[in-house]
Tab-separated table of C-alpha atoms in Angstrom:
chain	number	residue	atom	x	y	z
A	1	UNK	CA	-32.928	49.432	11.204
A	2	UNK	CA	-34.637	46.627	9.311
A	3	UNK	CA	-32.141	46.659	6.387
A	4	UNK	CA	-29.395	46.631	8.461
A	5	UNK	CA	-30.624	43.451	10.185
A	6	UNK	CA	-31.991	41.868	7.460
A	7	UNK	CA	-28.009	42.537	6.596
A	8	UNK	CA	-26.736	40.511	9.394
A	9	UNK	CA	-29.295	37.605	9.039
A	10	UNK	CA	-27.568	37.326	5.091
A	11	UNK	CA	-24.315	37.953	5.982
A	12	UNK	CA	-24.172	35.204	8.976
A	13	UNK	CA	-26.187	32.748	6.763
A	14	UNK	CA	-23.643	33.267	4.192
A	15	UNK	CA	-20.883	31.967	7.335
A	16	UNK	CA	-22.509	28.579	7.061
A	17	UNK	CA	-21.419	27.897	3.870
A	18	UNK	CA	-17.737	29.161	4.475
A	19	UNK	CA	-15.567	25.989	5.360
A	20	UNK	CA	-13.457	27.743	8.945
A	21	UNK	CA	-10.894	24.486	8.633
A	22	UNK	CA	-9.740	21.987	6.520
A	23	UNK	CA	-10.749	19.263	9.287
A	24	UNK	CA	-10.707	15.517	8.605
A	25	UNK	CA	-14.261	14.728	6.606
A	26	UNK	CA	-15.278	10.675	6.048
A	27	UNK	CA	-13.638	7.493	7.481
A	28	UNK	CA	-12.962	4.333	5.489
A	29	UNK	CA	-10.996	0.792	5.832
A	30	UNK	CA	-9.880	-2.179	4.374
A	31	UNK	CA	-8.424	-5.941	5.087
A	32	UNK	CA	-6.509	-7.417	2.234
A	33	UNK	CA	-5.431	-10.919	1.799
A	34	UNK	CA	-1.351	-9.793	1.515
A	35	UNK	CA	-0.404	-12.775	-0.616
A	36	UNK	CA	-3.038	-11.933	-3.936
A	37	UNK	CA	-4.321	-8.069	-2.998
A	38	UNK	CA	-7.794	-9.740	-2.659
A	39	UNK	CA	-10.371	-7.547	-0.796
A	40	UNK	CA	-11.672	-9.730	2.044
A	41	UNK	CA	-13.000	-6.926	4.309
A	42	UNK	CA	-13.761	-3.243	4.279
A	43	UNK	CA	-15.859	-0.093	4.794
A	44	UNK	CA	-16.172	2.809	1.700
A	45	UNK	CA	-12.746	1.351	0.971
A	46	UNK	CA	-13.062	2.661	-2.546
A	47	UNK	CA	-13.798	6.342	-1.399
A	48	UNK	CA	-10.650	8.694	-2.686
A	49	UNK	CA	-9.643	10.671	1.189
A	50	UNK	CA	-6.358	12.355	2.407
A	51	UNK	CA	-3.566	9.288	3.564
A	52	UNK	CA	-1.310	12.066	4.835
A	53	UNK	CA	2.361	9.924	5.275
A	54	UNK	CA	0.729	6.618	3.718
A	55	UNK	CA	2.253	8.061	0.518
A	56	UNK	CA	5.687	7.889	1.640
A	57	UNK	CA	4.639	4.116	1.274
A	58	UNK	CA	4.768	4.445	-2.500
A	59	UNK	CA	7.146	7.266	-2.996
A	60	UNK	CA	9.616	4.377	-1.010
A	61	UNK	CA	8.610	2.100	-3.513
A	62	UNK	CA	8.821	4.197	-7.287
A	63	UNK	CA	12.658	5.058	-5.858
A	64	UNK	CA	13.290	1.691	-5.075
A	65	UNK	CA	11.832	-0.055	-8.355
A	66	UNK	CA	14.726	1.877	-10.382
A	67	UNK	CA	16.992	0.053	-9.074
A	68	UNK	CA	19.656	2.757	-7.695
A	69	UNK	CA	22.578	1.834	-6.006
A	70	UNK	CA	22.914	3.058	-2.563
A	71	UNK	CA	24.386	6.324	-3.820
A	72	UNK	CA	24.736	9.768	-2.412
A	73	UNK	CA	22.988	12.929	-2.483
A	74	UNK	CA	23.275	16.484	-1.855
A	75	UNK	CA	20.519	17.535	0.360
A	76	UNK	CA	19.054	21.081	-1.067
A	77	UNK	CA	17.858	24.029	0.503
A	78	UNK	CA	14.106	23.627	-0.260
A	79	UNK	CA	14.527	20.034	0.856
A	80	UNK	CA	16.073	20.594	4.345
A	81	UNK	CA	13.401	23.308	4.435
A	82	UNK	CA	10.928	21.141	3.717
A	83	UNK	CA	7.156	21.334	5.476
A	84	UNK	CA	5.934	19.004	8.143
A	85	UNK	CA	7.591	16.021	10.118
A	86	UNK	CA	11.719	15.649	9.348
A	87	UNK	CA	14.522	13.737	10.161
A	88	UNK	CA	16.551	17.372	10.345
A	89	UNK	CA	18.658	17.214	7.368
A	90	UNK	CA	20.750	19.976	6.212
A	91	UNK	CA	21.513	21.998	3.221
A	92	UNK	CA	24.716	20.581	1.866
A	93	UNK	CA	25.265	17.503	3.638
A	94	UNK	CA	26.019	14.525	1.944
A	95	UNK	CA	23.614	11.747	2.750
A	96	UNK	CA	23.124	8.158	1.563
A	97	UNK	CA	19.739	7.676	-0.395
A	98	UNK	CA	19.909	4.054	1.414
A	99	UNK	CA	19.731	5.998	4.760
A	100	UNK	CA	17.105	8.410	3.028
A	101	UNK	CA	14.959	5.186	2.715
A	102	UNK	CA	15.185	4.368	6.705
A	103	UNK	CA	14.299	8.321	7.693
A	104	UNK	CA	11.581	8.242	5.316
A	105	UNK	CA	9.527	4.791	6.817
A	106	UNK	CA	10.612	4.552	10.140
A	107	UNK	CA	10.380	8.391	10.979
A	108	UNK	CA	8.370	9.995	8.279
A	109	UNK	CA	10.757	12.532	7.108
A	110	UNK	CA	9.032	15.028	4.506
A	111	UNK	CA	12.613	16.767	4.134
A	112	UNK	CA	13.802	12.612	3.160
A	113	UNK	CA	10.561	12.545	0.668
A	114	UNK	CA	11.929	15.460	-1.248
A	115	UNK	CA	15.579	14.397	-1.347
A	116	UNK	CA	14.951	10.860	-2.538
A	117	UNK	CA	12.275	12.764	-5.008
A	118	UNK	CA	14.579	15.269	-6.632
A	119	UNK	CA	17.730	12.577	-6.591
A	120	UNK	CA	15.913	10.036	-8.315
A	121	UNK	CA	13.254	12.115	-10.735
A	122	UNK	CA	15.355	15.374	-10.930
A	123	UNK	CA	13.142	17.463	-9.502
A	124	UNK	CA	10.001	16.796	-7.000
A	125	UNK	CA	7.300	17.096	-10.271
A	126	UNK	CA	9.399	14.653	-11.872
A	127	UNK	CA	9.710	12.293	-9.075
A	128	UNK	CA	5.503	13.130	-8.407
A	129	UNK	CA	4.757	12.228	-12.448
A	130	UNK	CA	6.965	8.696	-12.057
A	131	UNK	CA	4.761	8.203	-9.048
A	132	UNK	CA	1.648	8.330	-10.927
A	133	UNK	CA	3.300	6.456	-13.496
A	134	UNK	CA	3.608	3.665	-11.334
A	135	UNK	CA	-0.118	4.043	-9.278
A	136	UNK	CA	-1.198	4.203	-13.190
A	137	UNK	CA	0.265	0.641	-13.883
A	138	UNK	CA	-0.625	-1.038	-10.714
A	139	UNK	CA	-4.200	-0.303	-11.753
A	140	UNK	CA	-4.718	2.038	-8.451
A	141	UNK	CA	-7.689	4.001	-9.702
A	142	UNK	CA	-8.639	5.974	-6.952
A	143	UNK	CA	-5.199	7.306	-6.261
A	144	UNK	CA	-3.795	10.619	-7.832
A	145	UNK	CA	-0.302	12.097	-5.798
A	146	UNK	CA	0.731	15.736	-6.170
A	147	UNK	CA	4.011	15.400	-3.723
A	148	UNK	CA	6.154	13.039	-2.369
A	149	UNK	CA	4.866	13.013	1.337
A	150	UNK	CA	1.289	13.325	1.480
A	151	UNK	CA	1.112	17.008	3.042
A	152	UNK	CA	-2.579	17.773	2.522
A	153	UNK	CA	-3.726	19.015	-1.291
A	154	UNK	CA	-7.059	18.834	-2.693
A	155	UNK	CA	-6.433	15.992	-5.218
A	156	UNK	CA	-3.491	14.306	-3.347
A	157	UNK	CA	-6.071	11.235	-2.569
A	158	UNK	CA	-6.491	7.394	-2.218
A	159	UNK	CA	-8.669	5.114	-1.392
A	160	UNK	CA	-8.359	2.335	1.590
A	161	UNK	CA	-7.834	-0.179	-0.957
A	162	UNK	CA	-6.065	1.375	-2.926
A	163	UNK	CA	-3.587	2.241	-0.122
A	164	UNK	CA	-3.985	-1.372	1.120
A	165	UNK	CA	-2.615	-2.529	-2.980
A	166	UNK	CA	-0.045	0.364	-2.470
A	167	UNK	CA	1.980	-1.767	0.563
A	168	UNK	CA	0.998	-5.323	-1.238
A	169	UNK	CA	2.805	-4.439	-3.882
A	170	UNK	CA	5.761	-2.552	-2.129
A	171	UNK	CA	6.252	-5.756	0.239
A	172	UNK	CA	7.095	-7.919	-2.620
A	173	UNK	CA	10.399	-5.760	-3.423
A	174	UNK	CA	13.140	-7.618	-1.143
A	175	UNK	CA	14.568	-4.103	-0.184
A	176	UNK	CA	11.291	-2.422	0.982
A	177	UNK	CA	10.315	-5.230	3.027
A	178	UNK	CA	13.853	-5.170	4.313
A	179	UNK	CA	13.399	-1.531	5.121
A	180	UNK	CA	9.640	-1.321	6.308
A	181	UNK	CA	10.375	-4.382	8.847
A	182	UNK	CA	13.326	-2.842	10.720
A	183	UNK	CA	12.132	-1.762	13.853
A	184	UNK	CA	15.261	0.034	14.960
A	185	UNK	CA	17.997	1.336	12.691
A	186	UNK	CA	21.276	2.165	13.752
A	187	UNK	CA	23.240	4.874	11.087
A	188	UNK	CA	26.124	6.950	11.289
A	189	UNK	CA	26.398	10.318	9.455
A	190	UNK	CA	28.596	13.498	9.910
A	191	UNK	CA	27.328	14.659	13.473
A	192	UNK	CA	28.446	11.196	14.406
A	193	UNK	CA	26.426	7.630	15.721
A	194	UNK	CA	22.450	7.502	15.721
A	195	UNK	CA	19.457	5.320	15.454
A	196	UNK	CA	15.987	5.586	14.410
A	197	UNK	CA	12.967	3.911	16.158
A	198	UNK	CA	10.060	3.041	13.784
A	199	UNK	CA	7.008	4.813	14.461
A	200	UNK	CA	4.347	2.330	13.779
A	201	UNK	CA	3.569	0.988	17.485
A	202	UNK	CA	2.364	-2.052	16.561
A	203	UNK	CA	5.569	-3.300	15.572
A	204	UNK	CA	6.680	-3.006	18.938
A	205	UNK	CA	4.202	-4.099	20.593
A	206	UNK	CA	2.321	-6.534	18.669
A	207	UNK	CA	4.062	-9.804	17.309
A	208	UNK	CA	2.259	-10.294	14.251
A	209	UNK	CA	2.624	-6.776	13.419
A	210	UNK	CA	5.840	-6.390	11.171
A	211	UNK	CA	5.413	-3.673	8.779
A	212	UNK	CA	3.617	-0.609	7.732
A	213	UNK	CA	3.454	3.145	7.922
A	214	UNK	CA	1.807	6.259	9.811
A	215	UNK	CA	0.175	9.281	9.312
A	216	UNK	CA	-1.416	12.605	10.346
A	217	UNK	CA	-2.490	15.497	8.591
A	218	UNK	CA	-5.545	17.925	9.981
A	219	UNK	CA	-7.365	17.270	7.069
A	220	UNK	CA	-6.573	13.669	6.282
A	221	UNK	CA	-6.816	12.632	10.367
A	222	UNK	CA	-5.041	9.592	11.537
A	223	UNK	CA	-3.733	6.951	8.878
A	224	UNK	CA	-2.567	3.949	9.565
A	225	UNK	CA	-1.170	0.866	7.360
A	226	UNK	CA	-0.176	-2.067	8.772
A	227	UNK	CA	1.373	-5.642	7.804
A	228	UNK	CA	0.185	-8.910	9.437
A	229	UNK	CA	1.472	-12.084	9.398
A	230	UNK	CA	0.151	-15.306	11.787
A	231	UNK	CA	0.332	-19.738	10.842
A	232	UNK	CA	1.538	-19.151	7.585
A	233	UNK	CA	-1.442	-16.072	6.878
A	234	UNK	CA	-1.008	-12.748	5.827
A	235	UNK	CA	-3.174	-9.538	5.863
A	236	UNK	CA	-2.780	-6.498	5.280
A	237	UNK	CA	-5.032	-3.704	7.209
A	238	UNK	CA	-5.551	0.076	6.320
A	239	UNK	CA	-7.545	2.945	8.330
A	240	UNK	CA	-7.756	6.317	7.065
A	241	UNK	CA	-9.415	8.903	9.198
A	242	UNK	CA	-9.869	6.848	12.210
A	243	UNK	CA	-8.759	8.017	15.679
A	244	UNK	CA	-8.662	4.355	17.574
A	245	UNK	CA	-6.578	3.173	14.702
A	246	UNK	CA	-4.260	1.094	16.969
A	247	UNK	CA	-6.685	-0.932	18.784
A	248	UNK	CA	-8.801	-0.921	15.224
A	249	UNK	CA	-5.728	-2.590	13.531
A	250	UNK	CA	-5.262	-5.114	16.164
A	251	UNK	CA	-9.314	-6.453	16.083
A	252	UNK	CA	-9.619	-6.070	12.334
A	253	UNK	CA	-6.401	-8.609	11.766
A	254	UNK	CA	-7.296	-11.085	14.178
A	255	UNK	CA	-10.625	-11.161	13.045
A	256	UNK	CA	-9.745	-11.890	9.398
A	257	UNK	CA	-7.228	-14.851	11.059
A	258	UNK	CA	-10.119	-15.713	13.064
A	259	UNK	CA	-12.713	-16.348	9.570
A	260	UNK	CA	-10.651	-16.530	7.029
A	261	UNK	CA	-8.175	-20.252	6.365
A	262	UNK	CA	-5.780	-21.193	4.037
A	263	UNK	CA	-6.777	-23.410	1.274
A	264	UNK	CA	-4.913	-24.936	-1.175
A	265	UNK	CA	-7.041	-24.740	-4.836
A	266	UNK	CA	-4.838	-26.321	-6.596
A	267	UNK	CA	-1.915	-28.866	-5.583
A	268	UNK	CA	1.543	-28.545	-7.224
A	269	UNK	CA	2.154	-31.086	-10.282
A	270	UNK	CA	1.013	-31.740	-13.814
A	271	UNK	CA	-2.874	-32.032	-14.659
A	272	UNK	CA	-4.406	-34.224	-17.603
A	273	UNK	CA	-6.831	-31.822	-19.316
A	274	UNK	CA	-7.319	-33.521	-22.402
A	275	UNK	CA	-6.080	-36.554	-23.802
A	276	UNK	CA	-3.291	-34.687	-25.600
A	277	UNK	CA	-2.693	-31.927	-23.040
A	278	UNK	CA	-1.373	-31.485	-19.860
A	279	UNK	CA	-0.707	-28.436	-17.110
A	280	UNK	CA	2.097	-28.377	-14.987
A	281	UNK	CA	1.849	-26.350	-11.838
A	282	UNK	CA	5.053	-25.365	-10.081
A	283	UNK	CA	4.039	-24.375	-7.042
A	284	UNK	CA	0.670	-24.636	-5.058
A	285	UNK	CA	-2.052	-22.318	-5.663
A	286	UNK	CA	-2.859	-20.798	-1.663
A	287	UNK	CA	-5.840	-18.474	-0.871
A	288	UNK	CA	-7.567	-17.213	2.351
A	289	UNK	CA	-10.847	-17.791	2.510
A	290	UNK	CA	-13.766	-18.535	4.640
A	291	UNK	CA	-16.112	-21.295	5.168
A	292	UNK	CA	-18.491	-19.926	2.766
A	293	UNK	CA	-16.505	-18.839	0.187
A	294	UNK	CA	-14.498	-22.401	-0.232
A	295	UNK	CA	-18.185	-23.405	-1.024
A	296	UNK	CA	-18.217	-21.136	-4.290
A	297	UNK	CA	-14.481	-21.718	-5.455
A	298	UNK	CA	-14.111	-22.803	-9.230
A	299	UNK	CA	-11.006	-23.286	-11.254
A	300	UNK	CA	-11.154	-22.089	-15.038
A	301	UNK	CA	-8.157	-22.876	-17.329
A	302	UNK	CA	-7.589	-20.974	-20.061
A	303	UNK	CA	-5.432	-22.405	-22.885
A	304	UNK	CA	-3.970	-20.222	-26.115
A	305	UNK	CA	-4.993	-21.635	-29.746
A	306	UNK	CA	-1.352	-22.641	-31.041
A	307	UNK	CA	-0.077	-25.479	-32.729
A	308	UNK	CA	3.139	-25.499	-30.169
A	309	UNK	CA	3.992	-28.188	-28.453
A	310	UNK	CA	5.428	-26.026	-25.442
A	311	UNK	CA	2.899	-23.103	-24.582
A	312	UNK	CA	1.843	-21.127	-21.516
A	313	UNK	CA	-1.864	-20.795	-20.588
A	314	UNK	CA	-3.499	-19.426	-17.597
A	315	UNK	CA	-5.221	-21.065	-14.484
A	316	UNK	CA	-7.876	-18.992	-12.571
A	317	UNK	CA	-9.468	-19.109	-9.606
A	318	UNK	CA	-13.349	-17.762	-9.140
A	319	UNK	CA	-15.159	-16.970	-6.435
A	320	UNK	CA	-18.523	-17.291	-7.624
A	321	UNK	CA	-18.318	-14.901	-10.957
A	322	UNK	CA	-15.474	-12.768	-10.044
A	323	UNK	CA	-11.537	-13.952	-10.739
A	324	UNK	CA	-9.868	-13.266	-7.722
A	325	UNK	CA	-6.362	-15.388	-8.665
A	326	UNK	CA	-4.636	-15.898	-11.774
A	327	UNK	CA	-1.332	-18.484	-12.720
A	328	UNK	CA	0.202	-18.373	-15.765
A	329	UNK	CA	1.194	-22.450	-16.095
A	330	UNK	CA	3.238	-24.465	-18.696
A	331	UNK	CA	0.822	-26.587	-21.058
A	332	UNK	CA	2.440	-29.544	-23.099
A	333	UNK	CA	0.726	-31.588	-25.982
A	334	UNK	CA	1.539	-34.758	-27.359
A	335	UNK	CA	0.387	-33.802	-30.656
């Protein structure tokens, strides 16, 4: 008798250690100053977690940065088959990638994430590597993708900022922003006339909501990405693994409207920096800051050893120590 309990006692010690789900684990955010990708706000927002559909966010963006015409595609079996949410497609139709894009931010289609995928990188792997590629060169170092839709794998990760930089960056292609801003696209196809409502709430509900992207996986939890724009200001706010994210999203934007202003480092127009040498500025240099950081602002301008008379140097913005804005600028001598 005492073996065979000491047997049990093991053997439902050992159950401790034995993970029964793959439940949501950790929380993070992060509030980003949408015009520069500055951090102005955030919570382990450089811990790697599941963003579930927050991918489709940058798998959007790779297709759309080489510059395809709005072609056609033939949708393939493992495609319409594909796992998770879907905008029903089916084997063999003929669908426009352009309508791909819609089905893919305003209703989260995984089956749309692995067309677009294997039209534009030949296969999903392909399409997954040129992904990478592109987190790789956008300097996103806590982000690693292993498909185009975010269903749950053990490295398929982010961080809050990094996810925050993922829709920065996206919102600066005309077509994305085009795309992620639609709150209701109408489409036709071969069953006939349709629409698509955009999932993201807050775009229907909130006015200075207008863009950004869901998602939900068990183990990721809620994600939520969202674009906000009020007097000229833009943030941009992420939450992964947080199940109040719509009322989260709402107080963490109008809090970073509420501290943070617009200031204007450096005024359009040409600057005498020595007697030979002057910098012309095009266009003004804008940040959001607060109170306390206008106090610690610097400008440092950087100026290449040439003997042209034409040259470009660099004009950069500190806060304290760290550079947190950089402006290439034309530099003349009289020399």
């Amino acid at each position: 008798m005492r073996k065979r309990s000491m047997f049990v006692v093991v053997f439902m010690c050992l159950l401790l250690f034995i993970p029964l789900s793959t439940e949501a684990s950790g929380s993070s955010w992060a509030v980003i100053d949408a015009e520069n990708g500055r951090l102005l706000k955030g919570e382990n927002e450089n811990t790697p977690l599941p963003i579930a559909s927050l991918t489709k966010m940058w798998t959007a963006y790779t297709f759309l940065e080489l510059q395809p015409d709005n072609q056609e595609t033939i949708i393939s079996n493992e495609a319409a088959a594909a796992e998770g949410s879907s905008i029903y497609l089916e084997a063999g139709s003929t669908v426009k990638t352009h309508d791909l894009l819609y089905g893919l931010l305003l209703r989260s289609g995984n089956d749309a994430a692995q067309a677009l995928a294997e039209h534009a990188g030949g296969s999903l792997e392909g399409f997954v590597y040129l992904m990478n590629e592109q987190a790789e060169h956008h300097g996103l170092d806590q982000t690693y993708f292993t498909n185009p839709s975010g269903l749950h794998h053990e490295q398929h990760l982010s961080s809050a900022y990094d996810t925050a930089k993922m829709l920065y960056y996206a919102m600066k292609n005309p077509d994305f922003r085009k795309i992620a801003t639609t709150v209701n696209y109408p489409f036709e196809n071969e069953q006939g006339k349709n629409s698509w409502q955009n999932k993201h709430r807050l775009l229907l509900s909130e006015p200075t909501a207008i863009a950004g992207k869901t998602g939900f996986t068990k183990a990721a939890g809620r994600t939520l990405a969202t674009y906000f724009e009020k007097d000229g200001k833009s943030v941009i706010v992420v939450t992964l693994n947080n199940g109040d994210d719509w009322k989260t999203h709402k107080h963490l934007s109008q809090q970073a409207f509420s501290e943070y202003q617009h200031y204007t480092a450096v005024k359009k127009g040409r600057y005498q920096v020595f007697p030979h040498l002057t910098a012309s500025i095009d266009q003004p240099i804008k940040l959001l800051v607060s109170k306390e950081e206008k106090k610690k602002l610097s400008n440092v301008l950087q100026i290449p050893q040439t003997d042209e008379q034409q040259k470009t140097g660099f004009w950069n913005i500190y806060l304290g120590k760290e550079p947190i804005k950089t402006v290439a600028v034309d530099i003349e001598s009289d020399k």
